[in-house]
């Protein structure tokens, strides 16, 4: 149709229903309009398209069609202009080569602004030219993350066969196929090689799929990078410049909401504050305030490099201009990508793979010995009459028997059942909110010896909570510890305001009523007003979460626990606020008591922030119209009062002396000159409402105690509400109390107010929304002067409390022989205190426990051999748990490598940030947090959806149970195979006819062994699984004791099967001597002329008694084989019931605890009964059994339970003695 339209438009119109004569038809105009639109738009499309359009021929055809139909003169689009060639002169190239190296640029936080401009050859006013950009890109490349060469699919397929057990299966499949070719007349001969090949192919396909989709950390990292940025080039700002085109030395502009496109050294802040969210890079949830001041420490951690904005982080406040100092793989995110790629190469082989390789080697030796021994024992029978003198025929016969034994001994379904066990474990772990990304990691947890855990969010709740509140003591009271203040314990964990209360003393459980405490009222007002965070409830889980800074969320919860003062409670009773009960206090303070007017943002120098507020005169008129049930309306201040500052005006005071503006304020007392002991203080107002509405404006302040206490001149009396003088003695008491809280450790925030504000601030607070703010509010250097002459109302001690079940989980790890290494970026005091509280370090040791705490930044500083030995000794198993504080991200990777190389530890590493990705990749098992970054999740082996350390311990328990089930399955299947081998090999060595035919053996392997072995994967966890030490990586799946145990079990199975077979022949008059010489049976020979077996009448004709006794499908042989096969089936099913636990007795762990195992035994038993009592038995050469026959079968099958119980008891005794010896050895090493 398209060609017809282009060459014969009239015929085309006919074909679509528009005749030439009916040219006015609607179809013609529809088609013609489409043609014209496409053809006419083509020149414009070509003009702005970045790459030249290649589909030009079809558009030329459309243009030709339009010209013919309408007589238009549409012209072809002009060819795109060639790109100009950039010529780099020698000076520009030399300048690009002189730029700092990647290692030098990493120390850009130590450069001042002028040094940064000089080193980076930057042009702040003009930006780089196109020539300079081209030269620098030639050296540094694009601003993109680069991935190493990916492994091809064929290489992945080859890796799937780099496994000893798989290689054995390949050889067995080849041998089975060779025998199948030799026995081309037997259709069942191809079953084994076909089944093995299907298993190998499916296993390889699953492995390739998992490896191809295992992780995509590069894609997750690229999501952190922006596509465009704002950059100055050739004197102009380009707001849509592709971020990939940035080069070192570019000048970029960053604003709120931007993703930082590269590592940028900040030169100028365009707002009073500039902050970034570095949670993606560091894992810390708090935003980081930035400045332009250089850092003195060249090795400062990322969080301390306040003058650098890192690629992938997000600007949360302010505007700034900076210079690009690192791009692409030289950025901190690029280093993470390089670390992930390096860790992939250095990741150790999983313990499961190591054990399976060792098991395969054991199996190879056993099978080889059995095959060679069987063939060697058959050599004397090469001259039997049945082979008619052909040695080659005899050799082929016994070679086939030997290879068949090897096939019978191989657990062909092992890879599939291992995958099944891991998948079942994955499903069970998902119910515990643990998502497994790589199946082998499930088993790896079972032999974990060390768990390297983060503190924040894993061992703690990651929900800052006020745990203690220091309030002023009334002048009339005396307390035991401090004369001037009282400590009140705040209970509860997390952001749920209803969880916990305020208690009068740390050792008192009585709930304190603080509604009559004037200091607590002011503390509640400060907590509500100096707060931009808000609480909300998750709709799915019902849990309380926060939006905003965690410390401010903790203060919001404290405000709710304080409760409403009487005057607000009266208003609430008269007209309730339309909000939930859990946020009524903060809402009442911010929407009924006060209205926020201005905010003095936090500053690193003064270490405080404050809010200027005015009292609301009428709670009815001033209730905000947007106040409702949504979480956003509870604590968000009215945007009308957040006025943008106008152009700078002439200051009313001397800018060089901001404090001169407040000369009327009472001077701060000094320890040398304390204020008068009996100052004149005003009487308190007559009632609560007048008390809070009396000042026309108030300033509410919060900040670091050392800064706020220094600027306090008074303290609020809790009984009278007056601001009594802050004496030097009382100041010293408060400072000592704050130091004590910090040593616990708690993060302290001092809360204060100022009532006697200057007239200019009072006038501004009560002015209209368009009034210009005074200079003291617009100039950040004057904010500290505004926050002087304060009245102290309390100090809040905030902490990130431990998870309620973390201590118990760590105790379970200790009983399980797992060491804990706590890795945190906090201070030594905080790390040691939380470690002692959780039981990681022994709290009974006191200060000596700190000897197990090491600073991460200095632990690896010394590269000498003596220091390396000291590091290895510090982390040896006998030394116990350890704590690392002030740890950089790269230190985590070094710790994991040291544990693996020095002590062969199997490590589990937790992490959530981008910088944790290399360590997660290198650890034996990386555990990412569900709230962490996508990069960390992609590099991990499993993800904790609830971020709970107890989930790791539950996963360890599950991993051990999975390994136990796999080991039980292997042992059960091998014992069955050993029994079959013993049966076939014993018959060959004794020289008797085949006890079981190949088809009967196939029935046992596929029907009888398969379902019970699969059901073993559902075994319940061992009740003492976490009381055992971790398994050694070098410990084989089949230990010497287990090999001995199941060899004895297999020997009994072979003996019982052959014994039943021989007894049935003897019962029919065929003695063992006759059976042993069956191959030479010839009725014409004298010894066999009198051979008359006792056989019931049969309708099947046989030529002689030899055929009647020994021929396939003869009644005598069929009955004997049926008894032998049924005995073997019953023994294996009884063994499966005993395999519900590898070591425990059936009296302790009964088989009915595994319902799947009961079904897995009942199913093959039912199938076997159906085989015996249906016409199918003739296909297998079997007969129906009588009751006497069943009595014989049970007499030989039931003793297997007794044999298994005796061997289990012996194994437990050996295990207990070995563990006792290990404990003594460990204690002596510890001493």
mmCIF file of C-alpha atoms in Angstrom, residues 447-596:
data_model
loop_
_atom_site.group_PDB
_atom_site.id
_atom_site.type_symbol
_atom_site.label_atom_id
_atom_site.label_comp_id
_atom_site.label_asym_id
_atom_site.label_seq_id
_atom_site.Cartn_x
_atom_site.Cartn_y
_atom_site.Cartn_z
ATOM 1 C CA UNK A 447 28.072 -21.835 58.843
ATOM 2 C CA UNK A 448 28.444 -18.111 59.569
ATOM 3 C CA UNK A 449 31.058 -17.543 62.254
ATOM 4 C CA UNK A 450 31.057 -13.734 62.403
ATOM 5 C CA UNK A 451 28.261 -11.193 61.930
ATOM 6 C CA UNK A 452 29.544 -7.703 61.165
ATOM 7 C CA UNK A 453 26.622 -5.465 62.004
ATOM 8 C CA UNK A 454 25.823 -1.794 61.700
ATOM 9 C CA UNK A 455 24.450 -0.125 64.788
ATOM 10 C CA UNK A 456 21.891 2.330 63.485
ATOM 11 C CA UNK A 457 18.684 0.705 62.346
ATOM 12 C CA UNK A 458 19.926 -2.861 62.787
ATOM 13 C CA UNK A 459 20.745 -3.182 66.469
ATOM 14 C CA UNK A 460 18.828 -0.011 67.251
ATOM 15 C CA UNK A 461 15.396 1.162 66.157
ATOM 16 C CA UNK A 462 16.678 4.110 64.072
ATOM 17 C CA UNK A 463 13.974 6.132 65.819
ATOM 18 C CA UNK A 464 15.462 8.827 68.005
ATOM 19 C CA UNK A 465 13.730 8.856 71.381
ATOM 20 C CA UNK A 466 13.973 11.140 74.396
ATOM 21 C CA UNK A 467 15.083 8.886 77.243
ATOM 22 C CA UNK A 468 15.784 11.475 79.929
ATOM 23 C CA UNK A 469 14.696 15.032 80.691
ATOM 24 C CA UNK A 470 16.546 17.376 83.004
ATOM 25 C CA UNK A 471 14.225 19.992 84.480
ATOM 26 C CA UNK A 472 14.918 22.823 86.912
ATOM 27 C CA UNK A 473 14.188 22.095 90.530
ATOM 28 C CA UNK A 474 11.990 24.426 92.516
ATOM 29 C CA UNK A 475 13.862 26.641 94.945
ATOM 30 C CA UNK A 476 11.885 25.130 97.842
ATOM 31 C CA UNK A 477 12.907 21.504 97.058
ATOM 32 C CA UNK A 478 16.042 19.521 97.831
ATOM 33 C CA UNK A 479 17.057 16.462 95.835
ATOM 34 C CA UNK A 480 19.534 13.739 96.662
ATOM 35 C CA UNK A 481 21.752 14.098 93.609
ATOM 36 C CA UNK A 482 21.488 17.689 92.452
ATOM 37 C CA UNK A 483 20.273 20.640 94.404
ATOM 38 C CA UNK A 484 19.211 22.639 91.373
ATOM 39 C CA UNK A 485 17.751 20.165 88.867
ATOM 40 C CA UNK A 486 15.850 16.925 88.667
ATOM 41 C CA UNK A 487 16.196 14.094 86.149
ATOM 42 C CA UNK A 488 12.992 12.599 84.851
ATOM 43 C CA UNK A 489 13.016 9.290 83.032
ATOM 44 C CA UNK A 490 11.060 9.163 79.775
ATOM 45 C CA UNK A 491 9.914 5.664 78.866
ATOM 46 C CA UNK A 492 8.884 4.317 75.501
ATOM 47 C CA UNK A 493 10.688 3.372 72.292
ATOM 48 C CA UNK A 494 10.106 4.895 68.885
ATOM 49 C CA UNK A 495 7.761 7.508 67.505
ATOM 50 C CA UNK A 496 4.545 6.264 69.092
ATOM 51 C CA UNK A 497 3.478 9.027 71.528
ATOM 52 C CA UNK A 498 1.242 6.624 73.428
ATOM 53 C CA UNK A 499 4.180 4.326 74.198
ATOM 54 C CA UNK A 500 5.629 5.407 77.512
ATOM 55 C CA UNK A 501 5.323 8.259 79.951
ATOM 56 C CA UNK A 502 7.386 10.683 82.041
ATOM 57 C CA UNK A 503 8.483 9.350 85.420
ATOM 58 C CA UNK A 504 9.619 11.587 88.319
ATOM 59 C CA UNK A 505 12.947 9.833 88.878
ATOM 60 C CA UNK A 506 15.045 7.188 87.065
ATOM 61 C CA UNK A 507 14.252 4.646 89.795
ATOM 62 C CA UNK A 508 10.560 5.534 90.186
ATOM 63 C CA UNK A 509 7.778 3.932 88.130
ATOM 64 C CA UNK A 510 5.101 6.459 89.122
ATOM 65 C CA UNK A 511 3.796 8.499 86.191
ATOM 66 C CA UNK A 512 4.479 12.204 86.745
ATOM 67 C CA UNK A 513 1.836 14.855 86.113
ATOM 68 C CA UNK A 514 3.763 17.719 84.541
ATOM 69 C CA UNK A 515 0.755 19.883 83.680
ATOM 70 C CA UNK A 516 1.477 22.145 86.703
ATOM 71 C CA UNK A 517 5.219 22.354 85.977
ATOM 72 C CA UNK A 518 5.997 25.722 84.353
ATOM 73 C CA UNK A 519 9.382 24.580 83.054
ATOM 74 C CA UNK A 520 7.857 21.497 81.440
ATOM 75 C CA UNK A 521 5.203 23.663 79.771
ATOM 76 C CA UNK A 522 7.864 25.846 78.220
ATOM 77 C CA UNK A 523 9.849 22.752 77.234
ATOM 78 C CA UNK A 524 6.751 21.401 75.493
ATOM 79 C CA UNK A 525 6.310 24.728 73.679
ATOM 80 C CA UNK A 526 9.941 24.710 72.520
ATOM 81 C CA UNK A 527 9.605 21.090 71.386
ATOM 82 C CA UNK A 528 6.510 21.890 69.332
ATOM 83 C CA UNK A 529 7.537 25.238 67.844
ATOM 84 C CA UNK A 530 11.248 24.631 67.126
ATOM 85 C CA UNK A 531 10.212 21.731 65.009
ATOM 86 C CA UNK A 532 9.633 21.114 61.313
ATOM 87 C CA UNK A 533 9.195 17.350 61.623
ATOM 88 C CA UNK A 534 5.856 15.626 61.724
ATOM 89 C CA UNK A 535 4.611 12.250 62.785
ATOM 90 C CA UNK A 536 2.406 10.070 60.658
ATOM 91 C CA UNK A 537 1.003 6.566 60.647
ATOM 92 C CA UNK A 538 1.827 4.093 57.905
ATOM 93 C CA UNK A 539 -1.401 2.990 56.266
ATOM 94 C CA UNK A 540 -0.146 -0.545 55.638
ATOM 95 C CA UNK A 541 1.606 -1.440 58.895
ATOM 96 C CA UNK A 542 0.016 1.004 61.330
ATOM 97 C CA UNK A 543 3.476 1.951 62.614
ATOM 98 C CA UNK A 544 4.449 5.516 63.458
ATOM 99 C CA UNK A 545 6.952 7.111 61.110
ATOM 100 C CA UNK A 546 8.437 10.556 60.729
ATOM 101 C CA UNK A 547 8.859 13.143 58.033
ATOM 102 C CA UNK A 548 11.778 15.405 58.877
ATOM 103 C CA UNK A 549 14.780 15.312 61.184
ATOM 104 C CA UNK A 550 14.822 12.397 63.657
ATOM 105 C CA UNK A 551 15.764 14.566 66.663
ATOM 106 C CA UNK A 552 12.861 16.913 65.948
ATOM 107 C CA UNK A 553 10.523 13.927 65.678
ATOM 108 C CA UNK A 554 11.765 12.820 69.122
ATOM 109 C CA UNK A 555 10.935 16.271 70.527
ATOM 110 C CA UNK A 556 7.460 16.078 68.983
ATOM 111 C CA UNK A 557 6.886 12.782 70.816
ATOM 112 C CA UNK A 558 8.187 14.372 74.045
ATOM 113 C CA UNK A 559 5.713 17.226 73.623
ATOM 114 C CA UNK A 560 2.861 14.738 73.369
ATOM 115 C CA UNK A 561 4.049 12.959 76.518
ATOM 116 C CA UNK A 562 4.143 16.271 78.419
ATOM 117 C CA UNK A 563 0.439 16.713 77.734
ATOM 118 C CA UNK A 564 -1.614 19.874 77.486
ATOM 119 C CA UNK A 565 -1.312 22.656 80.069
ATOM 120 C CA UNK A 566 -4.541 23.548 81.872
ATOM 121 C CA UNK A 567 -5.432 26.574 79.735
ATOM 122 C CA UNK A 568 -5.040 24.616 76.465
ATOM 123 C CA UNK A 569 -6.853 21.638 77.979
ATOM 124 C CA UNK A 570 -9.827 23.891 78.728
ATOM 125 C CA UNK A 571 -9.905 25.144 75.172
ATOM 126 C CA UNK A 572 -9.613 21.600 73.853
ATOM 127 C CA UNK A 573 -12.528 20.499 76.037
ATOM 128 C CA UNK A 574 -14.668 23.356 74.725
ATOM 129 C CA UNK A 575 -13.765 22.938 71.060
ATOM 130 C CA UNK A 576 -11.723 19.805 70.237
ATOM 131 C CA UNK A 577 -9.188 20.001 67.460
ATOM 132 C CA UNK A 578 -10.087 17.868 64.429
ATOM 133 C CA UNK A 579 -6.883 15.832 64.668
ATOM 134 C CA UNK A 580 -5.849 12.495 66.117
ATOM 135 C CA UNK A 581 -5.152 12.263 69.834
ATOM 136 C CA UNK A 582 -1.496 11.406 69.250
ATOM 137 C CA UNK A 583 -0.730 14.871 67.825
ATOM 138 C CA UNK A 584 -3.056 17.160 69.704
ATOM 139 C CA UNK A 585 -0.366 18.664 71.925
ATOM 140 C CA UNK A 586 1.963 19.763 69.132
ATOM 141 C CA UNK A 587 -1.027 21.010 67.145
ATOM 142 C CA UNK A 588 -2.361 22.984 70.103
ATOM 143 C CA UNK A 589 0.962 24.700 70.753
ATOM 144 C CA UNK A 590 1.567 25.579 67.096
ATOM 145 C CA UNK A 591 -2.014 26.444 66.077
ATOM 146 C CA UNK A 592 -3.741 27.665 69.253
ATOM 147 C CA UNK A 593 -1.106 29.008 71.600
ATOM 148 C CA UNK A 594 1.464 30.520 69.235
ATOM 149 C CA UNK A 595 1.985 31.482 65.641
ATOM 150 C CA UNK A 596 5.466 31.130 64.146
#
